[in-house]
mmCIF file with all atom_site columns, C-alpha atoms in Angstrom:
data_model
loop_
_atom_site.group_PDB
_atom_site.id
_atom_site.type_symbol
_atom_site.label_atom_id
_atom_site.label_alt_id
_atom_site.label_comp_id
_atom_site.label_asym_id
_atom_site.label_entity_id
_atom_site.label_seq_id
_atom_site.pdbx_PDB_ins_code
_atom_site.Cartn_x
_atom_site.Cartn_y
_atom_site.Cartn_z
_atom_site.occupancy
_atom_site.B_iso_or_equiv
_atom_site.pdbx_formal_charge
_atom_site.auth_seq_id
_atom_site.auth_comp_id
_atom_site.auth_asym_id
_atom_site.auth_atom_id
_atom_site.pdbx_PDB_model_num
ATOM 1   C CA . MET A 1 1   ? -21.539 -16.389 -1.366  1.00 65.00 ? 1   MET A CA 1
ATOM 2   C CA . GLU A 1 2   ? -20.239 -19.919 -1.571  1.00 80.00 ? 2   GLU A CA 1
ATOM 3   C CA . TRP A 1 3   ? -16.784 -21.448 -1.769  1.00 88.00 ? 3   TRP A CA 1
ATOM 4   C CA . ASN A 1 4   ? -15.954 -21.895 -5.446  1.00 89.00 ? 4   ASN A CA 1
ATOM 5   C CA . LEU A 1 5   ? -13.379 -21.010 -8.057  1.00 91.00 ? 5   LEU A CA 1
ATOM 6   C CA . ILE A 1 6   ? -14.999 -17.611 -8.662  1.00 89.00 ? 6   ILE A CA 1
ATOM 7   C CA . PHE A 1 7   ? -14.516 -16.677 -4.991  1.00 90.00 ? 7   PHE A CA 1
ATOM 8   C CA . PHE A 1 8   ? -10.776 -17.399 -5.225  1.00 93.00 ? 8   PHE A CA 1
ATOM 9   C CA . PHE A 1 9   ? -10.461 -15.701 -8.611  1.00 90.00 ? 9   PHE A CA 1
ATOM 10  C CA . ASN A 1 10  ? -12.231 -12.568 -7.324  1.00 88.00 ? 10  ASN A CA 1
ATOM 11  C CA . SER A 1 11  ? -10.025 -12.540 -4.228  1.00 91.00 ? 11  SER A CA 1
ATOM 12  C CA . VAL A 1 12  ? -6.873  -12.684 -6.367  1.00 91.00 ? 12  VAL A CA 1
ATOM 13  C CA . LEU A 1 13  ? -8.200  -9.868  -8.567  1.00 90.00 ? 13  LEU A CA 1
ATOM 14  C CA . LEU A 1 14  ? -8.967  -7.783  -5.474  1.00 88.00 ? 14  LEU A CA 1
ATOM 15  C CA . GLY A 1 15  ? -5.410  -8.438  -4.305  1.00 90.00 ? 15  GLY A CA 1
ATOM 16  C CA . VAL A 1 16  ? -3.932  -7.325  -7.624  1.00 89.00 ? 16  VAL A CA 1
ATOM 17  C CA . GLY A 1 17  ? -6.062  -4.186  -7.712  1.00 85.00 ? 17  GLY A CA 1
ATOM 18  C CA . LEU A 1 18  ? -5.298  -3.235  -4.128  1.00 85.00 ? 18  LEU A CA 1
ATOM 19  C CA . ALA A 1 19  ? -1.572  -3.976  -4.432  1.00 88.00 ? 19  ALA A CA 1
ATOM 20  C CA . MET A 1 20  ? -0.866  -1.467  -7.204  1.00 86.00 ? 20  MET A CA 1
ATOM 21  C CA . ASP A 1 21  ? -0.238  1.455   -4.838  1.00 82.00 ? 21  ASP A CA 1
ATOM 22  C CA . ALA A 1 22  ? 1.902   -0.760  -2.606  1.00 88.00 ? 22  ALA A CA 1
ATOM 23  C CA . PHE A 1 23  ? 3.802   -1.960  -5.706  1.00 89.00 ? 23  PHE A CA 1
ATOM 24  C CA . SER A 1 24  ? 4.613   1.628   -6.671  1.00 84.00 ? 24  SER A CA 1
ATOM 25  C CA . VAL A 1 25  ? 5.753   2.510   -3.161  1.00 87.00 ? 25  VAL A CA 1
ATOM 26  C CA . SER A 1 26  ? 7.841   -0.694  -3.049  1.00 91.00 ? 26  SER A CA 1
ATOM 27  C CA . LEU A 1 27  ? 9.401   0.359   -6.333  1.00 88.00 ? 27  LEU A CA 1
ATOM 28  C CA . ALA A 1 28  ? 10.267  3.727   -4.781  1.00 85.00 ? 28  ALA A CA 1
ATOM 29  C CA . ASN A 1 29  ? 11.697  2.019   -1.686  1.00 88.00 ? 29  ASN A CA 1
ATOM 30  C CA . GLY A 1 30  ? 13.836  -0.234  -3.889  1.00 89.00 ? 30  GLY A CA 1
ATOM 31  C CA . LEU A 1 31  ? 15.066  2.803   -5.804  1.00 84.00 ? 31  LEU A CA 1
ATOM 32  C CA . GLY A 1 32  ? 16.215  4.398   -2.559  1.00 79.00 ? 32  GLY A CA 1
ATOM 33  C CA . LYS A 1 33  ? 18.157  1.331   -1.380  1.00 83.00 ? 33  LYS A CA 1
ATOM 34  C CA . PRO A 1 34  ? 19.630  -0.655  -4.288  1.00 83.00 ? 34  PRO A CA 1
ATOM 35  C CA . ASP A 1 35  ? 21.730  -2.824  -1.953  1.00 87.00 ? 35  ASP A CA 1
ATOM 36  C CA . MET A 1 36  ? 18.725  -3.927  0.139   1.00 90.00 ? 36  MET A CA 1
ATOM 37  C CA . LYS A 1 37  ? 18.985  -7.465  1.513   1.00 93.00 ? 37  LYS A CA 1
ATOM 38  C CA . ARG A 1 38  ? 16.298  -10.098 0.907   1.00 95.00 ? 38  ARG A CA 1
ATOM 39  C CA . GLY A 1 39  ? 15.274  -10.122 4.593   1.00 95.00 ? 39  GLY A CA 1
ATOM 40  C CA . ARG A 1 40  ? 14.574  -6.390  4.498   1.00 93.00 ? 40  ARG A CA 1
ATOM 41  C CA . MET A 1 41  ? 12.644  -6.821  1.250   1.00 95.00 ? 41  MET A CA 1
ATOM 42  C CA . CYS A 1 42  ? 10.500  -9.510  2.895   1.00 96.00 ? 42  CYS A CA 1
ATOM 43  C CA . SER A 1 43  ? 9.816   -7.305  5.907   1.00 95.00 ? 43  SER A CA 1
ATOM 44  C CA . ILE A 1 44  ? 8.768   -4.358  3.709   1.00 95.00 ? 44  ILE A CA 1
ATOM 45  C CA . ALA A 1 45  ? 6.524   -6.556  1.540   1.00 96.00 ? 45  ALA A CA 1
ATOM 46  C CA . GLY A 1 46  ? 5.181   -8.165  4.715   1.00 97.00 ? 46  GLY A CA 1
ATOM 47  C CA . VAL A 1 47  ? 4.162   -4.804  6.178   1.00 96.00 ? 47  VAL A CA 1
ATOM 48  C CA . PHE A 1 48  ? 2.296   -3.877  2.993   1.00 96.00 ? 48  PHE A CA 1
ATOM 49  C CA . ALA A 1 49  ? 0.655   -7.316  2.821   1.00 97.00 ? 49  ALA A CA 1
ATOM 50  C CA . SER A 1 50  ? -0.409  -7.106  6.458   1.00 97.00 ? 50  SER A CA 1
ATOM 51  C CA . PHE A 1 51  ? -2.055  -3.737  5.998   1.00 96.00 ? 51  PHE A CA 1
ATOM 52  C CA . GLN A 1 52  ? -3.742  -4.860  2.763   1.00 95.00 ? 52  GLN A CA 1
ATOM 53  C CA . ALA A 1 53  ? -5.236  -7.819  4.684   1.00 96.00 ? 53  ALA A CA 1
ATOM 54  C CA . LEU A 1 54  ? -6.118  -5.831  7.788   1.00 96.00 ? 54  LEU A CA 1
ATOM 55  C CA . MET A 1 55  ? -7.961  -2.960  6.116   1.00 93.00 ? 55  MET A CA 1
ATOM 56  C CA . PRO A 1 56  ? -10.618 -5.035  4.296   1.00 93.00 ? 56  PRO A CA 1
ATOM 57  C CA . MET A 1 57  ? -11.249 -6.908  7.548   1.00 94.00 ? 57  MET A CA 1
ATOM 58  C CA . ILE A 1 58  ? -11.711 -3.624  9.401   1.00 91.00 ? 58  ILE A CA 1
ATOM 59  C CA . GLY A 1 59  ? -14.104 -2.539  6.646   1.00 87.00 ? 59  GLY A CA 1
ATOM 60  C CA . TRP A 1 60  ? -15.958 -5.865  6.906   1.00 90.00 ? 60  TRP A CA 1
ATOM 61  C CA . ILE A 1 61  ? -16.274 -5.446  10.683  1.00 90.00 ? 61  ILE A CA 1
ATOM 62  C CA . CYS A 1 62  ? -17.514 -1.874  10.211  1.00 84.00 ? 62  CYS A CA 1
ATOM 63  C CA . VAL A 1 63  ? -20.209 -3.056  7.804   1.00 80.00 ? 63  VAL A CA 1
ATOM 64  C CA . HIS A 1 64  ? -21.372 -5.595  10.346  1.00 82.00 ? 64  HIS A CA 1
ATOM 65  C CA . THR A 1 65  ? -21.244 -3.213  13.320  1.00 83.00 ? 65  THR A CA 1
ATOM 66  C CA . ILE A 1 66  ? -20.876 0.553   12.861  1.00 77.00 ? 66  ILE A CA 1
ATOM 67  C CA . VAL A 1 67  ? -21.561 1.176   9.175   1.00 67.00 ? 67  VAL A CA 1
ATOM 68  C CA . GLU A 1 68  ? -23.031 4.662   9.718   1.00 64.00 ? 68  GLU A CA 1
ATOM 69  C CA . TYR A 1 69  ? -19.807 5.931   11.301  1.00 68.00 ? 69  TYR A CA 1
ATOM 70  C CA . PHE A 1 70  ? -17.629 4.425   8.575   1.00 63.00 ? 70  PHE A CA 1
ATOM 71  C CA . LYS A 1 71  ? -19.665 6.104   5.825   1.00 68.00 ? 71  LYS A CA 1
ATOM 72  C CA . SER A 1 72  ? -18.807 9.548   7.227   1.00 70.00 ? 72  SER A CA 1
ATOM 73  C CA . PHE A 1 73  ? -15.086 8.618   7.448   1.00 70.00 ? 73  PHE A CA 1
ATOM 74  C CA . GLU A 1 74  ? -14.945 7.308   3.872   1.00 71.00 ? 74  GLU A CA 1
ATOM 75  C CA . SER A 1 75  ? -14.847 10.810  2.352   1.00 77.00 ? 75  SER A CA 1
ATOM 76  C CA . TRP A 1 76  ? -11.603 11.550  4.256   1.00 79.00 ? 76  TRP A CA 1
ATOM 77  C CA . ILE A 1 77  ? -9.677  8.575   2.819   1.00 73.00 ? 77  ILE A CA 1
ATOM 78  C CA . PRO A 1 78  ? -8.279  10.418  -0.254  1.00 81.00 ? 78  PRO A CA 1
ATOM 79  C CA . TRP A 1 79  ? -7.197  13.372  1.914   1.00 85.00 ? 79  TRP A CA 1
ATOM 80  C CA . ILE A 1 80  ? -5.398  11.112  4.405   1.00 80.00 ? 80  ILE A CA 1
ATOM 81  C CA . ALA A 1 81  ? -3.600  9.190   1.641   1.00 75.00 ? 81  ALA A CA 1
ATOM 82  C CA . LEU A 1 82  ? -2.537  12.455  -0.048  1.00 82.00 ? 82  LEU A CA 1
ATOM 83  C CA . ALA A 1 83  ? -1.185  13.890  3.205   1.00 84.00 ? 83  ALA A CA 1
ATOM 84  C CA . LEU A 1 84  ? 0.727   10.754  4.208   1.00 79.00 ? 84  LEU A CA 1
ATOM 85  C CA . LEU A 1 85  ? 2.253   9.983   0.809   1.00 76.00 ? 85  LEU A CA 1
ATOM 86  C CA . GLY A 1 86  ? 2.883   13.656  0.065   1.00 83.00 ? 86  GLY A CA 1
ATOM 87  C CA . PHE A 1 87  ? 4.799   14.040  3.330   1.00 83.00 ? 87  PHE A CA 1
ATOM 88  C CA . ILE A 1 88  ? 6.942   10.932  2.856   1.00 76.00 ? 88  ILE A CA 1
ATOM 89  C CA . GLY A 1 89  ? 7.465   11.626  -0.861  1.00 78.00 ? 89  GLY A CA 1
ATOM 90  C CA . GLY A 1 90  ? 8.378   15.247  -0.181  1.00 84.00 ? 90  GLY A CA 1
ATOM 91  C CA . LYS A 1 91  ? 10.882  14.168  2.459   1.00 79.00 ? 91  LYS A CA 1
ATOM 92  C CA . MET A 1 92  ? 12.483  11.676  0.038   1.00 72.00 ? 92  MET A CA 1
ATOM 93  C CA . LEU A 1 93  ? 12.530  14.296  -2.719  1.00 80.00 ? 93  LEU A CA 1
ATOM 94  C CA . LEU A 1 94  ? 14.260  16.856  -0.507  1.00 83.00 ? 94  LEU A CA 1
ATOM 95  C CA . GLU A 1 95  ? 16.809  14.305  0.697   1.00 73.00 ? 95  GLU A CA 1
ATOM 96  C CA . GLY A 1 96  ? 17.534  13.371  -2.919  1.00 73.00 ? 96  GLY A CA 1
ATOM 97  C CA . LEU A 1 97  ? 17.998  17.001  -3.970  1.00 80.00 ? 97  LEU A CA 1
ATOM 98  C CA . ARG A 1 98  ? 20.373  17.888  -1.118  1.00 77.00 ? 98  ARG A CA 1
ATOM 99  C CA . PRO A 1 99  ? 23.979  17.955  -2.210  1.00 63.00 ? 99  PRO A CA 1
ATOM 100 C CA . SER A 1 100 ? 25.891  14.969  -0.838  1.00 58.00 ? 100 SER A CA 1
ATOM 101 C CA . ASP A 1 101 ? 29.198  15.187  0.994   1.00 55.00 ? 101 ASP A CA 1
ATOM 102 C CA . GLY A 1 102 ? 31.033  13.170  -1.614  1.00 47.00 ? 102 GLY A CA 1
ATOM 103 C CA . GLU A 1 103 ? 30.043  9.767   -0.246  1.00 45.00 ? 103 GLU A CA 1
ATOM 104 C CA . GLU A 1 104 ? 26.876  8.395   -1.827  1.00 46.00 ? 104 GLU A CA 1
ATOM 105 C CA . GLU A 1 105 ? 24.114  7.894   0.736   1.00 49.00 ? 105 GLU A CA 1
ATOM 106 C CA . LYS A 1 106 ? 21.439  5.262   0.329   1.00 51.00 ? 106 LYS A CA 1
ATOM 107 C CA . THR A 1 107 ? 18.008  6.079   1.716   1.00 56.00 ? 107 THR A CA 1
ATOM 108 C CA . GLU A 1 108 ? 16.790  3.521   4.255   1.00 64.00 ? 108 GLU A CA 1
ATOM 109 C CA . VAL A 1 109 ? 13.072  3.429   4.959   1.00 72.00 ? 109 VAL A CA 1
ATOM 110 C CA . GLY A 1 110 ? 12.622  3.501   8.733   1.00 81.00 ? 110 GLY A CA 1
ATOM 111 C CA . LEU A 1 111 ? 9.894   1.647   10.626  1.00 87.00 ? 111 LEU A CA 1
ATOM 112 C CA . THR A 1 112 ? 7.751   4.741   11.125  1.00 88.00 ? 112 THR A CA 1
ATOM 113 C CA . ALA A 1 113 ? 7.926   5.694   7.449   1.00 86.00 ? 113 ALA A CA 1
ATOM 114 C CA . LEU A 1 114 ? 7.170   2.097   6.449   1.00 90.00 ? 114 LEU A CA 1
ATOM 115 C CA . LEU A 1 115 ? 4.101   1.965   8.706   1.00 91.00 ? 115 LEU A CA 1
ATOM 116 C CA . VAL A 1 116 ? 2.881   5.296   7.337   1.00 88.00 ? 116 VAL A CA 1
ATOM 117 C CA . GLN A 1 117 ? 3.382   3.981   3.788   1.00 89.00 ? 117 GLN A CA 1
ATOM 118 C CA . GLY A 1 118 ? 1.478   0.818   4.721   1.00 91.00 ? 118 GLY A CA 1
ATOM 119 C CA . VAL A 1 119 ? -1.478  2.799   6.031   1.00 89.00 ? 119 VAL A CA 1
ATOM 120 C CA . ALA A 1 120 ? -1.440  5.275   3.149   1.00 85.00 ? 120 ALA A CA 1
ATOM 121 C CA . THR A 1 121 ? -1.399  2.601   0.447   1.00 83.00 ? 121 THR A CA 1
ATOM 122 C CA . SER A 1 122 ? -4.015  0.399   2.097   1.00 87.00 ? 122 SER A CA 1
ATOM 123 C CA . ILE A 1 123 ? -6.491  2.872   3.539   1.00 81.00 ? 123 ILE A CA 1
ATOM 124 C CA . ASP A 1 124 ? -8.607  2.684   0.384   1.00 74.00 ? 124 ASP A CA 1
ATOM 125 C CA . ALA A 1 125 ? -8.875  -1.065  1.010   1.00 82.00 ? 125 ALA A CA 1
ATOM 126 C CA . LEU A 1 126 ? -11.245 -0.272  3.893   1.00 80.00 ? 126 LEU A CA 1
ATOM 127 C CA . SER A 1 127 ? -13.999 0.109   1.325   1.00 77.00 ? 127 SER A CA 1
ATOM 128 C CA . VAL A 1 128 ? -13.352 -3.466  0.139   1.00 81.00 ? 128 VAL A CA 1
ATOM 129 C CA . GLY A 1 129 ? -15.033 -4.459  3.395   1.00 80.00 ? 129 GLY A CA 1
ATOM 130 C CA . PHE A 1 130 ? -18.269 -3.290  1.772   1.00 77.00 ? 130 PHE A CA 1
ATOM 131 C CA . THR A 1 131 ? -17.757 -5.452  -1.297  1.00 77.00 ? 131 THR A CA 1
ATOM 132 C CA . ILE A 1 132 ? -17.128 -8.549  0.795   1.00 86.00 ? 132 ILE A CA 1
ATOM 133 C CA . ALA A 1 133 ? -19.890 -7.752  3.293   1.00 82.00 ? 133 ALA A CA 1
ATOM 134 C CA . GLU A 1 134 ? -21.972 -10.764 2.220   1.00 83.00 ? 134 GLU A CA 1
ATOM 135 C CA . TYR A 1 135 ? -19.094 -13.119 3.077   1.00 90.00 ? 135 TYR A CA 1
ATOM 136 C CA . GLY A 1 136 ? -19.128 -14.938 6.377   1.00 91.00 ? 136 GLY A CA 1
ATOM 137 C CA . LEU A 1 137 ? -16.240 -14.327 8.775   1.00 93.00 ? 137 LEU A CA 1
ATOM 138 C CA . LEU A 1 138 ? -14.192 -17.297 7.543   1.00 95.00 ? 138 LEU A CA 1
ATOM 139 C CA . MET A 1 139 ? -14.632 -16.351 3.873   1.00 95.00 ? 139 MET A CA 1
ATOM 140 C CA . ALA A 1 140 ? -13.703 -12.744 4.635   1.00 94.00 ? 140 ALA A CA 1
ATOM 141 C CA . LEU A 1 141 ? -10.552 -13.930 6.430   1.00 96.00 ? 141 LEU A CA 1
ATOM 142 C CA . VAL A 1 142 ? -9.579  -16.218 3.539   1.00 96.00 ? 142 VAL A CA 1
ATOM 143 C CA . CYS A 1 143 ? -10.162 -13.370 1.077   1.00 95.00 ? 143 CYS A CA 1
ATOM 144 C CA . ALA A 1 144 ? -7.976  -11.067 3.207   1.00 96.00 ? 144 ALA A CA 1
ATOM 145 C CA . LEU A 1 145 ? -5.217  -13.697 3.331   1.00 97.00 ? 145 LEU A CA 1
ATOM 146 C CA . ILE A 1 146 ? -5.327  -14.125 -0.455  1.00 97.00 ? 146 ILE A CA 1
ATOM 147 C CA . ILE A 1 147 ? -5.104  -10.331 -0.830  1.00 96.00 ? 147 ILE A CA 1
ATOM 148 C CA . ALA A 1 148 ? -2.093  -10.361 1.525   1.00 97.00 ? 148 ALA A CA 1
ATOM 149 C CA . ALA A 1 149 ? -0.328  -13.140 -0.413  1.00 97.00 ? 149 ALA A CA 1
ATOM 150 C CA . VAL A 1 150 ? -0.873  -11.380 -3.750  1.00 96.00 ? 150 VAL A CA 1
ATOM 151 C CA . THR A 1 151 ? 0.292   -8.056  -2.283  1.00 96.00 ? 151 THR A CA 1
ATOM 152 C CA . PHE A 1 152 ? 3.416   -9.680  -0.831  1.00 98.00 ? 152 PHE A CA 1
ATOM 153 C CA . ALA A 1 153 ? 4.371   -11.182 -4.192  1.00 97.00 ? 153 ALA A CA 1
ATOM 154 C CA . ILE A 1 154 ? 3.702   -7.964  -6.107  1.00 95.00 ? 154 ILE A CA 1
ATOM 155 C CA . CYS A 1 155 ? 5.642   -5.846  -3.594  1.00 95.00 ? 155 CYS A CA 1
ATOM 156 C CA . MET A 1 156 ? 8.623   -8.189  -3.756  1.00 97.00 ? 156 MET A CA 1
ATOM 157 C CA . GLY A 1 157 ? 8.572   -7.667  -7.519  1.00 95.00 ? 157 GLY A CA 1
ATOM 158 C CA . GLY A 1 158 ? 8.403   -3.896  -7.069  1.00 92.00 ? 158 GLY A CA 1
ATOM 159 C CA . LEU A 1 159 ? 11.311  -3.922  -4.646  1.00 94.00 ? 159 LEU A CA 1
ATOM 160 C CA . ALA A 1 160 ? 13.422  -6.054  -6.998  1.00 94.00 ? 160 ALA A CA 1
ATOM 161 C CA . ILE A 1 161 ? 12.687  -3.818  -9.988  1.00 92.00 ? 161 ILE A CA 1
ATOM 162 C CA . GLY A 1 162 ? 13.379  -0.715  -7.889  1.00 89.00 ? 162 GLY A CA 1
ATOM 163 C CA . LYS A 1 163 ? 16.692  -2.124  -6.699  1.00 88.00 ? 163 LYS A CA 1
ATOM 164 C CA . GLN A 1 164 ? 17.798  -2.763  -10.282 1.00 87.00 ? 164 GLN A CA 1
ATOM 165 C CA . ALA A 1 165 ? 16.754  0.699   -11.445 1.00 83.00 ? 165 ALA A CA 1
ATOM 166 C CA . GLY A 1 166 ? 18.222  2.289   -8.294  1.00 71.00 ? 166 GLY A CA 1
ATOM 167 C CA . THR A 1 167 ? 21.617  0.811   -9.055  1.00 67.00 ? 167 THR A CA 1
ATOM 168 C CA . LYS A 1 168 ? 21.492  2.346   -12.526 1.00 70.00 ? 168 LYS A CA 1
ATOM 169 C CA . LEU A 1 169 ? 20.103  5.722   -11.400 1.00 64.00 ? 169 LEU A CA 1
ATOM 170 C CA . SER A 1 170 ? 22.589  6.145   -8.540  1.00 55.00 ? 170 SER A CA 1
ATOM 171 C CA . GLY A 1 171 ? 22.055  9.500   -6.753  1.00 57.00 ? 171 GLY A CA 1
ATOM 172 C CA . LYS A 1 172 ? 18.803  10.401  -8.512  1.00 68.00 ? 172 LYS A CA 1
ATOM 173 C CA . ALA A 1 173 ? 16.926  7.376   -7.133  1.00 64.00 ? 173 ALA A CA 1
ATOM 174 C CA . ALA A 1 174 ? 15.639  9.175   -4.013  1.00 67.00 ? 174 ALA A CA 1
ATOM 175 C CA . VAL A 1 175 ? 14.319  12.034  -6.164  1.00 76.00 ? 175 VAL A CA 1
ATOM 176 C CA . LEU A 1 176 ? 12.487  9.611   -8.452  1.00 74.00 ? 176 LEU A CA 1
ATOM 177 C CA . GLY A 1 177 ? 11.158  7.639   -5.465  1.00 70.00 ? 177 GLY A CA 1
ATOM 178 C CA . GLY A 1 178 ? 9.855   10.817  -3.833  1.00 76.00 ? 178 GLY A CA 1
ATOM 179 C CA . ILE A 1 179 ? 8.155   11.911  -7.047  1.00 83.00 ? 179 ILE A CA 1
ATOM 180 C CA . ILE A 1 180 ? 6.535   8.477   -7.391  1.00 78.00 ? 180 ILE A CA 1
ATOM 181 C CA . LEU A 1 181 ? 5.115   8.671   -3.850  1.00 74.00 ? 181 LEU A CA 1
ATOM 182 C CA . ILE A 1 182 ? 3.738   12.172  -4.407  1.00 84.00 ? 182 ILE A CA 1
ATOM 183 C CA . VAL A 1 183 ? 2.145   11.094  -7.715  1.00 83.00 ? 183 VAL A CA 1
ATOM 184 C CA . ILE A 1 184 ? 0.549   8.064   -6.026  1.00 76.00 ? 184 ILE A CA 1
ATOM 185 C CA . GLY A 1 185 ? -0.875  10.318  -3.309  1.00 77.00 ? 185 GLY A CA 1
ATOM 186 C CA . LEU A 1 186 ? -2.270  12.677  -5.945  1.00 85.00 ? 186 LEU A CA 1
ATOM 187 C CA . GLU A 1 187 ? -3.740  9.770   -7.923  1.00 81.00 ? 187 GLU A CA 1
ATOM 188 C CA . ILE A 1 188 ? -5.526  8.371   -4.847  1.00 75.00 ? 188 ILE A CA 1
ATOM 189 C CA . PHE A 1 189 ? -6.781  11.869  -4.013  1.00 84.00 ? 189 PHE A CA 1
ATOM 190 C CA . ILE A 1 190 ? -8.010  12.701  -7.515  1.00 86.00 ? 190 ILE A CA 1
ATOM 191 C CA . THR A 1 191 ? -9.764  9.374   -8.084  1.00 81.00 ? 191 THR A CA 1
ATOM 192 C CA . GLY A 1 192 ? -11.261 9.458   -4.584  1.00 78.00 ? 192 GLY A CA 1
ATOM 193 C CA . VAL A 1 193 ? -12.558 13.044  -4.695  1.00 80.00 ? 193 VAL A CA 1
ATOM 194 C CA . PHE A 1 194 ? -13.582 13.438  -8.335  1.00 78.00 ? 194 PHE A CA 1
#
């Protein structure tokens, strides 16, 4: 592969394709915290972007080192994503269905939950390492950085849209966010297994 416009175009398209799960989870996170500050939005989008860049690089390294071991792990990816997103989504759903004590609570995504979301939404990006296997190390790194930049921008959009909708939905936002996460987990599972 050589450095040309097609390389950059393909990298942007990979970023858009990989960022869709992260966009949906960002939307759910925005729904749960309509008064989220810009700094928090940037940190959430940054976590998703980092994982979306890291996973293809791990896949690329696996292709160039231990490809046989990665092949056996690949079949578990949909199961892992379903378990992680199902757990977090179920927790959000239950918190949203619990009766409140009068004062409206906003759901804050903690660091652990955010890291789990980052892994769950980017674990399928490991297989992108196979598609960029013919790239040299520098090209693979540039591709991963483009994917990260695209993911960051898309997640910021998801958070902003979620915040707007969360303000309008009030107490039902956590329920909707939880349902979205569970549906994303099911979608990754169904498309990965069938």
